[in-house]
């Protein structure tokens, strides 16, 4: 069914699941809706900013052709900075598409939300270069390095406003839609046993190995420094000091075994997701949307940026289902001639 009306969109964050925002926007336009305002956090800011600037199609074509190997080349590791990825290669491509676009000149009002880590408050970008606003908003802690801008240490807006309805409050619209990327989990389709190649392994596993190796190096060096410090204080040989620590008696653990696939990245994903779900419920209770479209949180992992086509299709599916549940607009009533 084709509808029409003015729509404002609050696009949430969730890593690679944010590709689903593209499918949502496609369906809205196909059904005759006009997007008249966008506020986005993290990946929602990236997709929303590109759409507001009129260059989302070019981005969609680019990411739709990325293989896992292509994504690995784009992710620039940053072991000595406060984040695993600098993001310069990805943002370079985004900047090319935006071509210097500024928020105040966009045909669609746009707000990107970031978090000021020092002031502990959210920051709204409603002026300035779109690429700068997007880069600040996507700086998910531990994944992408934060940025310093005008004395502010800025990171992912999802920590304060995961699905930013509040910036849309003053825009006139017929329908206010929130798109969340942390919806209830669904059962994945049974694809049967597959032979996984090195190229097909999830990006999170690749970064988990990278982070694990770096952690081992740092822990080894830290241990050596601590051992040398204590030995110097006691005037002992470091090797002898290290061997003088008494062994602790073996204890029976009261805890169950951790899941085999639970790595550092997965713990961070679960922790951030839990935080954002609580904050999103609080924020949207004060500014409730007319329609909430939810993408299951287990539809893909945060760093699975090679799955664009799959996530865009999922976005189209959940948007179509959600819009179908909307009550149809009331039919015009009969008119009577004045007697």
Coordinates of C-alpha atoms in Angstrom, one line a residue:
X1 CA 0.0 0.0 0.0
X2 CA 1.3 3.4 -1.0
X3 CA 1.1 6.2 1.6
X4 CA 2.3 9.7 1.8
X5 CA 3.3 12.1 4.5
X6 CA 6.2 13.9 6.1
X7 CA 8.5 11.7 8.2
X8 CA 11.3 12.4 10.7
X9 CA 13.8 9.7 11.5
X10 CA 15.8 8.9 14.6
X11 CA 18.5 6.4 13.5
X12 CA 20.2 4.5 16.2
X13 CA 23.7 3.1 16.5
X14 CA 24.8 -0.6 16.3
X15 CA 27.9 -1.0 14.1
X16 CA 27.4 -2.9 10.9
X17 CA 23.7 -3.4 11.8
X18 CA 23.4 0.2 10.8
X19 CA 23.3 -0.8 7.1
X20 CA 19.7 -1.7 7.9
X21 CA 19.0 2.1 8.0
X22 CA 19.6 2.2 4.3
X23 CA 16.8 -0.4 3.7
X24 CA 14.4 1.5 5.9
X25 CA 14.9 4.7 4.0
X26 CA 14.5 3.0 0.7
X27 CA 11.1 1.5 1.7
X28 CA 9.9 4.8 3.1
X29 CA 10.6 6.6 -0.2
X30 CA 9.1 3.7 -2.2
X31 CA 5.9 4.0 -0.2
X32 CA 5.6 7.7 -0.8
X33 CA 6.9 9.2 2.4
X34 CA 9.0 12.3 2.4
X35 CA 11.9 12.4 5.0
X36 CA 11.9 16.0 6.4
X37 CA 14.3 15.5 9.3
X38 CA 17.0 13.1 10.5
X39 CA 18.8 12.7 13.8
X40 CA 21.4 9.9 14.1
X41 CA 23.8 8.4 16.5
X42 CA 26.9 6.5 15.4
X43 CA 26.1 4.4 12.2
X44 CA 22.7 6.2 12.2
X45 CA 24.6 9.5 11.9
X46 CA 26.7 8.2 9.1
X47 CA 23.7 6.9 7.1
X48 CA 21.5 9.8 8.0
X49 CA 24.1 12.4 7.1
X50 CA 24.8 10.8 3.7
X51 CA 21.0 10.7 2.9
X52 CA 20.5 14.3 4.0
X53 CA 23.4 15.3 1.7
X54 CA 21.9 13.4 -1.2
X55 CA 24.8 10.9 -1.6
X56 CA 23.5 7.8 0.1
X57 CA 23.1 5.9 -3.2
X58 CA 26.9 6.2 -3.9
X59 CA 27.7 4.9 -0.4
X60 CA 25.2 2.0 -0.8
X61 CA 26.8 0.9 -4.1
X62 CA 30.3 1.1 -2.5
X63 CA 29.5 -0.9 0.7
X64 CA 27.4 -3.4 -1.3
X65 CA 30.5 -4.5 -3.1
X66 CA 32.9 -4.8 -0.1
X67 CA 34.2 -8.3 0.6
X68 CA 35.6 -9.3 4.0
X69 CA 39.1 -8.8 2.6
X70 CA 38.2 -5.3 1.4
X71 CA 36.9 -4.4 4.9
X72 CA 40.1 -5.7 6.5
X73 CA 42.1 -3.4 4.3
X74 CA 39.9 -0.4 5.3
X75 CA 40.2 -1.0 9.0
X76 CA 43.4 0.7 10.2
X77 CA 44.6 -0.8 13.5
X78 CA 45.7 1.6 16.2
X79 CA 47.3 -0.3 19.0
X80 CA 49.0 2.7 20.7
X81 CA 45.9 4.9 20.7
X82 CA 42.7 4.7 22.8
X83 CA 40.8 2.6 20.3
X84 CA 41.4 -0.4 18.0
X85 CA 40.6 1.5 14.8
X86 CA 41.6 5.0 13.7
X87 CA 38.8 5.1 11.1
X88 CA 40.8 7.4 8.7
X89 CA 40.4 5.1 5.6
X90 CA 36.6 4.7 6.0
X91 CA 36.1 8.4 6.7
X92 CA 38.3 9.3 3.7
X93 CA 35.8 7.5 1.4
X94 CA 32.9 9.1 3.2
X95 CA 34.5 12.5 2.9
X96 CA 34.9 12.0 -0.8
X97 CA 31.1 11.3 -1.1
X98 CA 30.1 14.2 1.0
X99 CA 32.4 16.6 -0.9
X100 CA 32.6 19.2 1.8
X101 CA 28.9 19.3 2.6
X102 CA 27.9 21.4 5.6
X103 CA 25.0 20.5 7.9
X104 CA 23.4 24.0 7.7
X105 CA 23.3 23.8 3.9
X106 CA 21.7 20.3 3.6
X107 CA 18.2 20.1 2.0
X108 CA 17.1 17.9 4.9
X109 CA 17.6 19.1 8.5
X110 CA 20.1 16.8 10.1
X111 CA 21.6 16.3 13.6
X112 CA 24.5 14.1 14.6
X113 CA 24.8 13.1 18.2
X114 CA 28.1 12.6 20.0
X115 CA 29.1 12.3 23.7
X116 CA 31.5 14.7 25.4
X117 CA 33.5 12.3 27.6
X118 CA 34.9 15.1 29.8
X119 CA 31.6 17.0 30.4
X120 CA 29.5 13.8 30.6
X121 CA 26.9 15.2 28.2
X122 CA 25.6 14.7 24.7
X123 CA 26.6 17.1 21.9
X124 CA 24.4 17.9 18.9
X125 CA 26.0 18.8 15.6
X126 CA 23.7 21.0 13.7
X127 CA 26.3 23.1 11.9
X128 CA 29.6 22.5 10.4
X129 CA 31.1 19.8 8.1
X130 CA 29.0 16.7 7.9
X131 CA 32.1 14.5 7.9
X132 CA 33.4 16.0 11.2
X133 CA 30.0 15.4 12.9
X134 CA 29.8 11.8 11.6
X135 CA 33.4 11.0 12.7
X136 CA 32.7 12.2 16.2
X137 CA 29.4 10.3 16.4
X138 CA 30.8 6.9 15.3
X139 CA 33.7 6.8 17.8
X140 CA 32.4 3.8 19.7
X141 CA 34.6 3.3 22.8
X142 CA 37.4 0.8 22.4
X143 CA 36.6 0.3 18.7
X144 CA 37.1 3.7 17.1
X145 CA 39.4 6.3 18.6
X146 CA 37.7 9.4 20.1
X147 CA 38.4 12.8 18.6
X148 CA 39.3 16.2 20.2
X149 CA 37.3 19.1 18.8
X150 CA 37.3 22.6 20.3
X151 CA 38.6 21.3 23.6
X152 CA 36.0 18.5 23.8
X153 CA 36.8 14.8 23.8
X154 CA 34.1 13.3 21.7
X155 CA 32.9 9.8 21.3
X156 CA 29.9 7.7 20.2
X157 CA 26.6 9.4 21.0
X158 CA 25.0 6.2 21.9
X159 CA 26.2 6.4 25.4
X160 CA 23.9 9.4 26.1
X161 CA 21.2 9.1 23.4
X162 CA 21.3 5.8 21.5
X163 CA 18.1 6.6 19.4
X164 CA 18.0 10.4 19.2
X165 CA 14.3 11.4 19.1
X166 CA 14.9 14.7 21.1
X167 CA 16.6 16.7 18.3
X168 CA 13.5 16.1 16.1
X169 CA 11.1 17.7 18.6
X170 CA 10.7 21.0 16.8
X171 CA 10.3 19.6 13.3
X172 CA 6.7 19.4 11.9
X173 CA 5.9 15.9 10.7
X174 CA 3.1 13.5 10.2
X175 CA 5.0 10.5 11.5
X176 CA 8.0 10.2 13.9
X177 CA 9.9 7.0 13.4
X178 CA 12.7 5.5 15.6
X179 CA 14.9 2.8 14.1
X180 CA 16.7 0.8 16.8
X181 CA 19.5 -1.7 16.1
X182 CA 19.2 -3.6 19.4
X183 CA 15.9 -5.3 19.0
X184 CA 15.0 -8.7 20.5
X185 CA 17.1 -11.6 19.2
X186 CA 15.6 -13.9 16.6
X187 CA 16.4 -17.5 15.7
X188 CA 19.0 -17.5 12.9
X189 CA 18.1 -19.6 9.8
X190 CA 19.6 -23.1 9.8
X191 CA 22.1 -22.9 7.0
X192 CA 23.6 -26.3 7.8
X193 CA 27.3 -27.1 8.3
X194 CA 29.7 -24.9 6.3
X195 CA 33.4 -25.0 5.7
X196 CA 34.7 -21.6 7.0
X197 CA 37.7 -20.2 5.2
X198 CA 40.1 -17.7 6.6
X199 CA 38.6 -14.9 4.6
X200 CA 35.1 -15.7 5.8
X201 CA 35.9 -15.6 9.5
X202 CA 34.1 -12.7 11.3
X203 CA 36.0 -9.5 11.6
X204 CA 35.6 -9.6 15.3
X205 CA 37.6 -12.8 15.5
X206 CA 40.4 -11.2 13.5
X207 CA 40.5 -8.2 15.8
X208 CA 40.1 -10.4 18.9
X209 CA 43.4 -12.2 17.9
X210 CA 45.0 -8.8 17.3
X211 CA 43.9 -7.5 20.6
X212 CA 44.9 -10.7 22.4
X213 CA 48.4 -10.5 21.0
X214 CA 48.8 -6.9 21.9
X215 CA 47.5 -7.6 25.4
X216 CA 50.0 -10.4 25.9
X217 CA 52.8 -8.1 24.9
X218 CA 51.7 -5.3 27.2
X219 CA 51.0 -7.7 30.1
X220 CA 54.5 -9.3 29.7
X221 CA 56.2 -5.9 29.6
X222 CA 54.2 -4.6 32.6
X223 CA 55.0 -7.8 34.6
X224 CA 58.7 -7.4 33.9
X225 CA 58.6 -3.7 35.0
X226 CA 56.7 -4.5 38.2
X227 CA 59.1 -7.4 39.0
X228 CA 62.2 -5.1 38.4
X229 CA 60.7 -2.4 40.6
X230 CA 60.1 -4.7 43.5
X231 CA 63.5 -6.3 43.1
X232 CA 65.2 -2.9 43.1
X233 CA 63.3 -1.9 46.3
X234 CA 64.5 -5.1 48.0
X235 CA 68.0 -5.2 46.4
X236 CA 67.3 -8.6 45.0
X237 CA 67.9 -10.3 41.7
X238 CA 64.7 -9.9 39.5
X239 CA 64.8 -13.6 38.5
X240 CA 65.1 -14.7 42.1
X241 CA 62.4 -12.3 43.3
X242 CA 60.0 -13.7 40.7
X243 CA 60.6 -17.2 42.0
X244 CA 60.1 -16.3 45.6
X245 CA 56.3 -15.8 45.4
X246 CA 54.6 -18.6 47.4
X247 CA 52.1 -20.8 45.5
X248 CA 48.4 -20.4 46.4
X249 CA 46.4 -23.4 47.4
X250 CA 44.2 -24.8 44.7
X251 CA 40.6 -23.7 45.2
X252 CA 37.3 -25.0 43.7
X253 CA 35.7 -22.3 41.7
X254 CA 32.0 -21.6 42.4
X255 CA 31.5 -20.3 38.9
X256 CA 30.4 -22.0 35.7
X257 CA 32.7 -22.1 32.7
X258 CA 32.5 -19.1 30.4
X259 CA 31.2 -19.7 26.9
X260 CA 33.9 -20.8 24.5
X261 CA 33.2 -18.0 22.0
X262 CA 33.2 -15.2 24.6
X263 CA 36.1 -12.9 23.8
X264 CA 37.0 -9.4 24.7
X265 CA 35.1 -7.8 21.8
X266 CA 32.0 -9.8 22.6
X267 CA 32.0 -8.7 26.2
X268 CA 32.3 -5.1 25.1
X269 CA 29.5 -5.5 22.6
X270 CA 27.2 -7.0 25.3
X271 CA 28.1 -4.3 27.8
X272 CA 27.6 -1.4 25.5
X273 CA 24.3 -3.0 24.2
X274 CA 23.0 -3.3 27.8
X275 CA 23.8 0.3 28.5
X276 CA 22.3 1.6 25.3
X277 CA 19.1 -0.4 25.7
X278 CA 18.5 1.1 29.2
X279 CA 19.3 4.7 28.1
X280 CA 17.2 4.3 24.9
X281 CA 14.1 3.3 26.9
X282 CA 14.6 6.3 29.2
X283 CA 15.1 8.7 26.3
X284 CA 12.2 7.5 24.2
X285 CA 9.8 7.5 27.2
X286 CA 10.2 11.3 27.3
X287 CA 10.0 11.6 23.5
X288 CA 8.1 8.6 22.2
X289 CA 8.0 7.9 18.5
X290 CA 4.8 7.2 16.6
X291 CA 6.5 4.0 15.1
X292 CA 9.5 2.0 16.3
X293 CA 11.3 -0.2 13.8
X294 CA 13.6 -2.7 15.4
X295 CA 16.5 -4.6 13.9
X296 CA 17.4 -7.8 15.9
X297 CA 20.6 -7.3 17.9
X298 CA 21.9 -10.7 16.8
X299 CA 21.4 -10.1 13.1
X300 CA 25.1 -9.4 12.7
X301 CA 28.2 -8.5 14.8
X302 CA 29.4 -4.9 15.3
X303 CA 32.4 -5.2 12.9
X304 CA 30.7 -7.4 10.1
X305 CA 30.9 -4.5 7.7
X306 CA 31.1 -6.9 4.7
X307 CA 27.4 -7.9 5.2
X308 CA 25.9 -4.7 3.8
X309 CA 23.6 -6.3 1.2
X310 CA 22.2 -8.7 3.8
X311 CA 21.6 -5.9 6.4
X312 CA 20.0 -3.6 3.8
X313 CA 17.6 -6.4 2.9
X314 CA 16.8 -6.9 6.5
X315 CA 16.1 -3.2 7.0
X316 CA 13.7 -3.3 4.1
X317 CA 11.9 -6.3 5.6
X318 CA 11.5 -4.9 9.1
X319 CA 10.4 -1.5 7.7
X320 CA 7.8 -3.1 5.4
X321 CA 6.4 -5.1 8.3
X322 CA 6.3 -2.2 10.7
X323 CA 4.7 0.2 8.2
X324 CA 2.1 -2.5 7.3
X325 CA 1.0 -2.4 11.0
X326 CA 0.2 1.3 10.9
X327 CA -3.4 2.1 10.9
X328 CA -4.5 3.3 7.5
X329 CA -5.3 7.0 7.2
X330 CA -9.0 7.8 7.8
X331 CA -11.1 8.0 4.7
X332 CA -12.6 11.4 4.0
X333 CA -16.2 11.6 5.4
X334 CA -19.2 12.5 3.3
X335 CA -19.8 16.2 2.8
X336 CA -23.3 17.8 2.8
X337 CA -24.4 20.7 0.7
X338 CA -25.6 23.7 2.6
X339 CA -29.4 23.7 2.8

